[in-house]
PDB file of C-alpha atoms in Angstrom:
ATOM      1  CA  MET A 185      -0.072  -0.060   0.127  1.00 32.00           C
ATOM      2  CA  ASP A 186       1.446   3.322  -0.974  1.00 33.00           C
ATOM      3  CA  LEU A 187       0.752   5.587   1.977  1.00 32.00           C
ATOM      4  CA  GLY A 188       2.082   8.665   0.064  1.00 35.00           C
ATOM      5  CA  THR A 189      -1.189   8.598  -2.190  1.00 32.00           C
ATOM      6  CA  GLN A 190      -3.533   8.188   1.106  1.00 36.00           C
ATOM      7  CA  THR A 191      -4.306  10.442   3.764  1.00 36.00           C
ATOM      8  CA  ARG A 192      -2.951   9.120   6.967  1.00 35.00           C
ATOM      9  CA  CYS A 193      -5.526   9.177   9.740  1.00 39.00           C
ATOM     10  CA  THR A 194      -3.256   8.787  12.811  1.00 36.00           C
ATOM     11  CA  ALA A 195      -2.358  12.513  12.754  1.00 33.00           C
ATOM     12  CA  VAL A 196      -5.881  13.434  11.822  1.00 39.00           C
ATOM     13  CA  LEU A 197      -7.814  11.217  14.138  1.00 43.00           C
ATOM     14  CA  PRO A 198      -7.867  11.845  17.923  1.00 40.00           C
ATOM     15  CA  ARG A 199      -6.813   8.874  20.036  1.00 43.00           C
ATOM     16  CA  PRO A 200     -10.293   8.113  21.096  1.00 42.00           C
ATOM     17  CA  LEU A 201     -11.362   8.061  17.491  1.00 44.00           C
ATOM     18  CA  ARG A 202      -8.550   5.510  16.480  1.00 41.00           C
ATOM     19  CA  ARG A 203      -9.602   3.344  19.608  1.00 43.00           C
ATOM     20  CA  SER A 204     -13.263   3.517  18.544  1.00 43.00           C
ATOM     21  CA  ALA A 205     -13.037   0.592  16.013  1.00 41.00           C
ATOM     22  CA  ALA A 206     -11.832  -1.189  19.023  1.00 40.00           C
ATOM     23  CA  ALA A 207     -13.295   0.485  21.997  1.00 41.00           C
ATOM     24  CA  ALA A 208     -16.443   1.812  20.385  1.00 42.00           C
ATOM     25  CA  ALA A 209     -16.656  -1.597  18.495  1.00 38.00           C
ATOM     26  CA  CYS A 210     -16.651  -2.941  21.969  1.00 36.00           C
ATOM     27  CA  ALA A 211     -18.775  -0.344  22.999  1.00 38.00           C
ATOM     28  CA  ILE A 212     -19.956  -0.430  19.631  1.00 37.00           C
ATOM     29  CA  LEU A 213     -19.827  -3.572  20.762  1.00 34.00           C
ATOM     30  CA  ILE A 214     -21.312  -4.900  21.640  1.00 35.00           C
ATOM     31  CA  GLY A 215     -21.970  -2.523  20.082  1.00 34.00           C
ATOM     32  CA  ALA A 216     -22.891  -3.145  17.485  1.00 31.00           C
ATOM     33  CA  GLY A 217     -26.092  -3.735  16.064  1.00 29.00           C
ATOM     34  CA  CYS A 218     -27.973  -6.720  16.259  1.00 27.00           C
ATOM     35  CA  SER A 219     -27.156  -9.595  13.764  1.00 28.00           C
ATOM     36  CA  PRO A 220     -30.117 -10.990  11.707  1.00 28.00           C
ATOM     37  CA  GLY A 221     -30.340 -13.818  14.200  1.00 30.00           C
ATOM     38  CA  VAL A 222     -30.886 -11.807  17.194  1.00 30.00           C
ATOM     39  CA  GLU A 223     -33.676  -9.492  15.522  1.00 32.00           C
ATOM     40  CA  ALA A 224     -35.329 -12.685  14.230  1.00 31.00           C
ATOM     41  CA  ALA A 225     -35.241 -13.812  17.981  1.00 32.00           C
ATOM     42  CA  ARG A 226     -36.838 -10.619  18.924  1.00 32.00           C
ATOM     43  CA  ALA A 227     -39.508 -10.622  16.274  1.00 34.00           C
ATOM     44  CA  GLU A 228     -43.106 -11.487  17.134  1.00 35.00           C
ATOM     45  CA  PRO A 229     -43.641 -15.111  17.006  1.00 36.00           C
ATOM     46  CA  THR A 230     -45.375 -16.613  14.182  1.00 36.00           C
ATOM     47  CA  GLU A 231     -47.937 -19.427  14.191  1.00 41.00           C
ATOM     48  CA  ALA A 232     -46.238 -22.700  15.373  1.00 41.00           C
ATOM     49  CA  PRO A 233     -46.313 -25.772  13.174  1.00 45.00           C
ATOM     50  CA  ALA A 234     -49.279 -27.873  13.571  1.00 49.00           C
ATOM     51  CA  ASP A 235     -46.932 -30.741  15.340  1.00 49.00           C
ATOM     52  CA  THR A 236     -45.295 -28.197  17.689  1.00 46.00           C
ATOM     53  CA  PRO A 237     -46.931 -27.090  20.742  1.00 49.00           C
ATOM     54  CA  ALA A 238     -48.010 -23.192  20.471  1.00 47.00           C
ATOM     55  CA  GLU A 239     -46.421 -22.455  23.775  1.00 52.00           C
ATOM     56  CA  THR A 240     -42.612 -23.035  24.593  1.00 57.00           C
ATOM     57  CA  ALA A 241     -41.254 -22.947  28.048  1.00 61.00           C
ATOM     58  CA  ALA A 242     -38.914 -19.856  28.180  1.00 65.00           C
ATOM     59  CA  PRO A 243     -35.364 -20.521  28.797  1.00 78.00           C
ATOM     60  CA  GLN A 244     -34.603 -21.110  32.435  1.00 90.00           C
ATOM     61  CA  ALA A 245     -32.554 -18.113  33.816  1.00 91.00           C
ATOM     62  CA  LEU A 246     -29.162 -18.917  35.009  1.00 92.00           C
ATOM     63  CA  PRO A 247     -28.539 -18.372  38.847  1.00 94.00           C
ATOM     64  CA  ARG A 248     -26.989 -14.954  39.339  1.00 94.00           C
ATOM     65  CA  ASP A 249     -23.298 -16.053  40.125  1.00 93.00           C
ATOM     66  CA  GLN A 250     -23.135 -18.187  37.022  1.00 94.00           C
ATOM     67  CA  PHE A 251     -24.871 -15.585  34.781  1.00 94.00           C
ATOM     68  CA  VAL A 252     -22.302 -13.082  35.883  1.00 93.00           C
ATOM     69  CA  GLN A 253     -19.396 -15.318  35.441  1.00 93.00           C
ATOM     70  CA  ARG A 254     -20.452 -16.387  32.019  1.00 94.00           C
ATOM     71  CA  PHE A 255     -21.535 -12.987  30.738  1.00 93.00           C
ATOM     72  CA  SER A 256     -18.070 -11.538  31.909  1.00 91.00           C
ATOM     73  CA  GLU A 257     -16.216 -14.290  30.230  1.00 92.00           C
ATOM     74  CA  ILE A 258     -18.197 -13.574  27.009  1.00 93.00           C
ATOM     75  CA  CYS A 259     -17.878  -9.869  27.067  1.00 89.00           C
ATOM     76  CA  SER A 260     -14.209 -10.099  28.076  1.00 89.00           C
ATOM     77  CA  ALA A 261     -13.321 -12.206  25.315  1.00 93.00           C
ATOM     78  CA  THR A 262     -14.991 -10.030  22.907  1.00 92.00           C
ATOM     79  CA  THR A 263     -13.125  -6.909  24.210  1.00 89.00           C
ATOM     80  CA  ALA A 264      -9.897  -8.895  23.725  1.00 93.00           C
ATOM     81  CA  GLN A 265     -10.883  -9.615  20.104  1.00 94.00           C
ATOM     82  CA  LEU A 266     -11.423  -6.007  19.884  1.00 91.00           C
ATOM     83  CA  ASP A 267      -8.271  -4.811  21.483  1.00 92.00           C
ATOM     84  CA  GLY A 268      -6.615  -7.138  19.204  1.00 94.00           C
ATOM     85  CA  LEU A 269      -7.389  -5.236  16.141  1.00 94.00           C
ATOM     86  CA  ALA A 270      -4.736  -3.213  14.489  1.00 92.00           C
ATOM     87  CA  GLN A 271      -4.596   0.433  14.900  1.00 92.00           C
ATOM     88  CA  PRO A 272      -5.488   2.219  11.898  1.00 93.00           C
ATOM     89  CA  GLN A 273      -3.068   4.245   9.832  1.00 93.00           C
ATOM     90  CA  THR A 274      -5.445   5.458   6.727  1.00 95.00           C
ATOM     91  CA  TYR A 275      -8.968   6.255   6.515  1.00 95.00           C
ATOM     92  CA  ASP A 276      -9.279   3.108   4.439  1.00 95.00           C
ATOM     93  CA  GLU A 277      -7.840   0.950   6.859  1.00 95.00           C
ATOM     94  CA  LEU A 278     -10.336   2.523   9.757  1.00 95.00           C
ATOM     95  CA  ALA A 279     -13.227   1.654   7.392  1.00 95.00           C
ATOM     96  CA  GLU A 280     -11.987  -1.692   7.280  1.00 95.00           C
ATOM     97  CA  LEU A 281     -11.139  -2.130  10.778  1.00 95.00           C
ATOM     98  CA  SER A 282     -14.700  -0.951  11.694  1.00 94.00           C
ATOM     99  CA  GLY A 283     -16.132  -3.559   9.348  1.00 94.00           C
ATOM    100  CA  SER A 284     -14.089  -6.244  11.403  1.00 94.00           C
ATOM    101  CA  ALA A 285     -14.969  -4.764  14.739  1.00 93.00           C
ATOM    102  CA  GLN A 286     -18.811  -4.559  13.747  1.00 91.00           C
ATOM    103  CA  ALA A 287     -18.454  -8.377  12.894  1.00 93.00           C
ATOM    104  CA  ILE A 288     -16.899  -9.083  16.344  1.00 94.00           C
ATOM    105  CA  ILE A 289     -19.556  -7.171  18.133  1.00 89.00           C
ATOM    106  CA  ASN A 290     -22.414  -8.532  16.275  1.00 87.00           C
ATOM    107  CA  ASP A 291     -21.222 -11.910  17.450  1.00 93.00           C
ATOM    108  CA  GLY A 292     -20.295 -10.997  20.904  1.00 93.00           C
ATOM    109  CA  VAL A 293     -23.969  -9.536  21.321  1.00 89.00           C
ATOM    110  CA  ALA A 294     -25.524 -12.518  19.753  1.00 92.00           C
ATOM    111  CA  GLN A 295     -23.675 -14.662  22.175  1.00 95.00           C
ATOM    112  CA  LEU A 296     -24.694 -12.427  25.220  1.00 94.00           C
ATOM    113  CA  ARG A 297     -28.340 -12.190  24.147  1.00 93.00           C
ATOM    114  CA  GLN A 298     -28.386 -16.263  24.502  1.00 94.00           C
ATOM    115  CA  LEU A 299     -27.754 -15.962  27.918  1.00 94.00           C
ATOM    116  CA  THR A 300     -30.964 -15.777  30.344  1.00 94.00           C
ATOM    117  CA  PRO A 301     -30.322 -13.471  33.160  1.00 95.00           C
ATOM    118  CA  PRO A 302     -31.887 -13.724  36.535  1.00 95.00           C
ATOM    119  CA  GLU A 303     -34.931 -11.537  36.683  1.00 95.00           C
ATOM    120  CA  GLU A 304     -33.216  -9.133  39.166  1.00 94.00           C
ATOM    121  CA  LEU A 305     -30.478  -8.492  36.469  1.00 95.00           C
ATOM    122  CA  LYS A 306     -32.848  -8.482  33.238  1.00 95.00           C
ATOM    123  CA  ALA A 307     -33.470  -4.649  33.081  1.00 95.00           C
ATOM    124  CA  THR A 308     -29.952  -3.844  33.486  1.00 95.00           C
ATOM    125  CA  VAL A 309     -28.598  -6.343  31.140  1.00 95.00           C
ATOM    126  CA  ASP A 310     -31.092  -5.512  28.526  1.00 95.00           C
ATOM    127  CA  SER A 311     -30.640  -1.772  28.888  1.00 95.00           C
ATOM    128  CA  ALA A 312     -26.638  -1.972  28.699  1.00 93.00           C
ATOM    129  CA  LEU A 313     -26.847  -4.468  25.545  1.00 93.00           C
ATOM    130  CA  GLY A 314     -29.087  -2.174  23.825  1.00 93.00           C
ATOM    131  CA  LEU A 315     -26.567   0.822  24.347  1.00 92.00           C
ATOM    132  CA  LEU A 316     -23.980  -1.573  23.010  1.00 89.00           C
ATOM    133  CA  GLU A 317     -26.212  -2.822  20.064  1.00 91.00           C
ATOM    134  CA  GLN A 318     -26.571   0.842  19.314  1.00 91.00           C
ATOM    135  CA  ASN A 319     -22.922   1.283  19.110  1.00 87.00           C
ATOM    136  CA  GLY A 320     -22.774  -1.643  16.617  1.00 87.00           C
ATOM    137  CA  GLN A 321     -25.060  -0.135  14.381  1.00 89.00           C
ATOM    138  CA  GLY A 322     -23.080   3.275  14.803  1.00 88.00           C
ATOM    139  CA  LEU A 323     -19.919   1.616  13.239  1.00 92.00           C
ATOM    140  CA  GLN A 324     -21.733   1.893   9.939  1.00 92.00           C
ATOM    141  CA  GLY A 325     -21.366   5.491  10.215  1.00 94.00           C
ATOM    142  CA  VAL A 326     -17.747   5.244  11.244  1.00 95.00           C
ATOM    143  CA  ILE A 327     -17.241   3.344   8.022  1.00 95.00           C
ATOM    144  CA  ASP A 328     -19.219   5.907   5.826  1.00 95.00           C
ATOM    145  CA  ALA A 329     -17.442   8.781   7.418  1.00 96.00           C
ATOM    146  CA  ALA A 330     -13.814   7.189   6.994  1.00 96.00           C
ATOM    147  CA  ARG A 331     -14.612   6.600   3.508  1.00 96.00           C
ATOM    148  CA  ALA A 332     -15.731  10.154   3.057  1.00 97.00           C
ATOM    149  CA  GLN A 333     -12.513  11.341   5.222  1.00 95.00           C
ATOM    150  CA  ASP A 334     -15.044  13.515   7.185  1.00 95.00           C
ATOM    151  CA  ASP A 335     -13.155  14.169  10.575  1.00 94.00           C
ATOM    152  CA  ALA A 336     -16.015  15.959  12.227  1.00 95.00           C
ATOM    153  CA  ARG A 337     -18.035  13.159  11.417  1.00 95.00           C
ATOM    154  CA  LEU A 338     -15.564  10.464  12.788  1.00 94.00           C
ATOM    155  CA  ASN A 339     -15.017  12.821  15.849  1.00 94.00           C
ATOM    156  CA  GLN A 340     -18.787  12.955  16.567  1.00 94.00           C
ATOM    157  CA  LEU A 341     -19.439   9.333  16.311  1.00 94.00           C
ATOM    158  CA  SER A 342     -16.427   8.500  18.396  1.00 90.00           C
ATOM    159  CA  GLY A 343     -17.715  10.714  21.097  1.00 92.00           C
ATOM    160  CA  GLU A 344     -21.060   9.306  20.848  1.00 93.00           C
ATOM    161  CA  ASN A 345     -19.942   5.577  20.799  1.00 90.00           C
ATOM    162  CA  GLU A 346     -17.519   6.000  23.862  1.00 91.00           C
ATOM    163  CA  SER A 347     -20.222   7.614  26.029  1.00 93.00           C
ATOM    164  CA  ARG A 348     -22.884   4.901  25.140  1.00 92.00           C
ATOM    165  CA  GLN A 349     -20.076   2.273  25.948  1.00 89.00           C
ATOM    166  CA  ALA A 350     -19.069   3.857  29.255  1.00 92.00           C
ATOM    167  CA  GLU A 351     -22.653   3.861  30.179  1.00 94.00           C
ATOM    168  CA  ALA A 352     -23.210   0.558  29.349  1.00 92.00           C
ATOM    169  CA  PHE A 353     -20.108  -0.775  31.135  1.00 90.00           C
ATOM    170  CA  ARG A 354     -21.168   1.447  34.263  1.00 93.00           C
ATOM    171  CA  GLN A 355     -24.558  -0.056  34.283  1.00 94.00           C
ATOM    172  CA  LEU A 356     -23.128  -3.694  34.094  1.00 92.00           C
ATOM    173  CA  SER A 357     -20.588  -2.873  36.692  1.00 91.00           C
ATOM    174  CA  GLU A 358     -22.787  -1.222  39.223  1.00 93.00           C
ATOM    175  CA  GLY A 359     -25.968  -2.963  38.272  1.00 91.00           C
ATOM    176  CA  ALA A 360     -24.925  -6.508  38.042  1.00 90.00           C
ATOM    177  CA  GLY A 361     -21.125  -6.765  39.185  1.00 88.00           C
ATOM    178  CA  ILE A 362     -20.070  -7.532  35.383  1.00 88.00           C
ATOM    179  CA  SER A 363     -16.849  -6.718  34.189  1.00 81.00           C
ATOM    180  CA  CYS A 364     -16.181  -6.486  30.322  1.00 77.00           C
ATOM    181  CA  SER A 365     -12.542  -5.956  30.596  1.00 69.00           C
ATOM    182  CA  GLY A 366     -10.114  -7.589  28.286  1.00 53.00           C
ATOM    183  CA  GLY A 367      -7.997 -10.436  29.747  1.00 44.00           C
ATOM    184  CA  GLY A 368     -10.638 -12.377  31.513  1.00 39.00           C
ATOM    185  CA  GLY A 369     -12.610  -9.445  33.672  1.00 38.00           C
TER     186      GLY A 369
END
């Protein structure tokens, strides 16, 4: 790659933005929007096939300690994957990295959504994952802004994503005792 013909973004983009493909990706984590599988799971149920009972028992919630441990493991593993992404040096690399982060986040959110929290954690977990899903969806804006080399938009999106991530992680930590730090939490 001939960097002489491309704008280098490391000098232009502030550190938070350079991290946003990873941090915001996590924030954006989990960011990242829902995969079609997650959306399908949330959709209104259709009629059950004739040979299937119309009502199916809801998945049983995990005990709190098991839920917190499993959630923290998945979230930390997702964060570690995001942290392992290279730092972008150009706008093209930022767009590509953001796409990779979006895929990691979508997978992480899908795994986290498969866990059934105990009733006392449900509202906190749903709220935090909603914020992280917004960040994942927001990565498309980062990709578009990077391709357009729109520094103002990149900075705006980075700030929004970092704020949502911080709030999601605060909710998880304070409301459920869940850690999403890389390296096992």
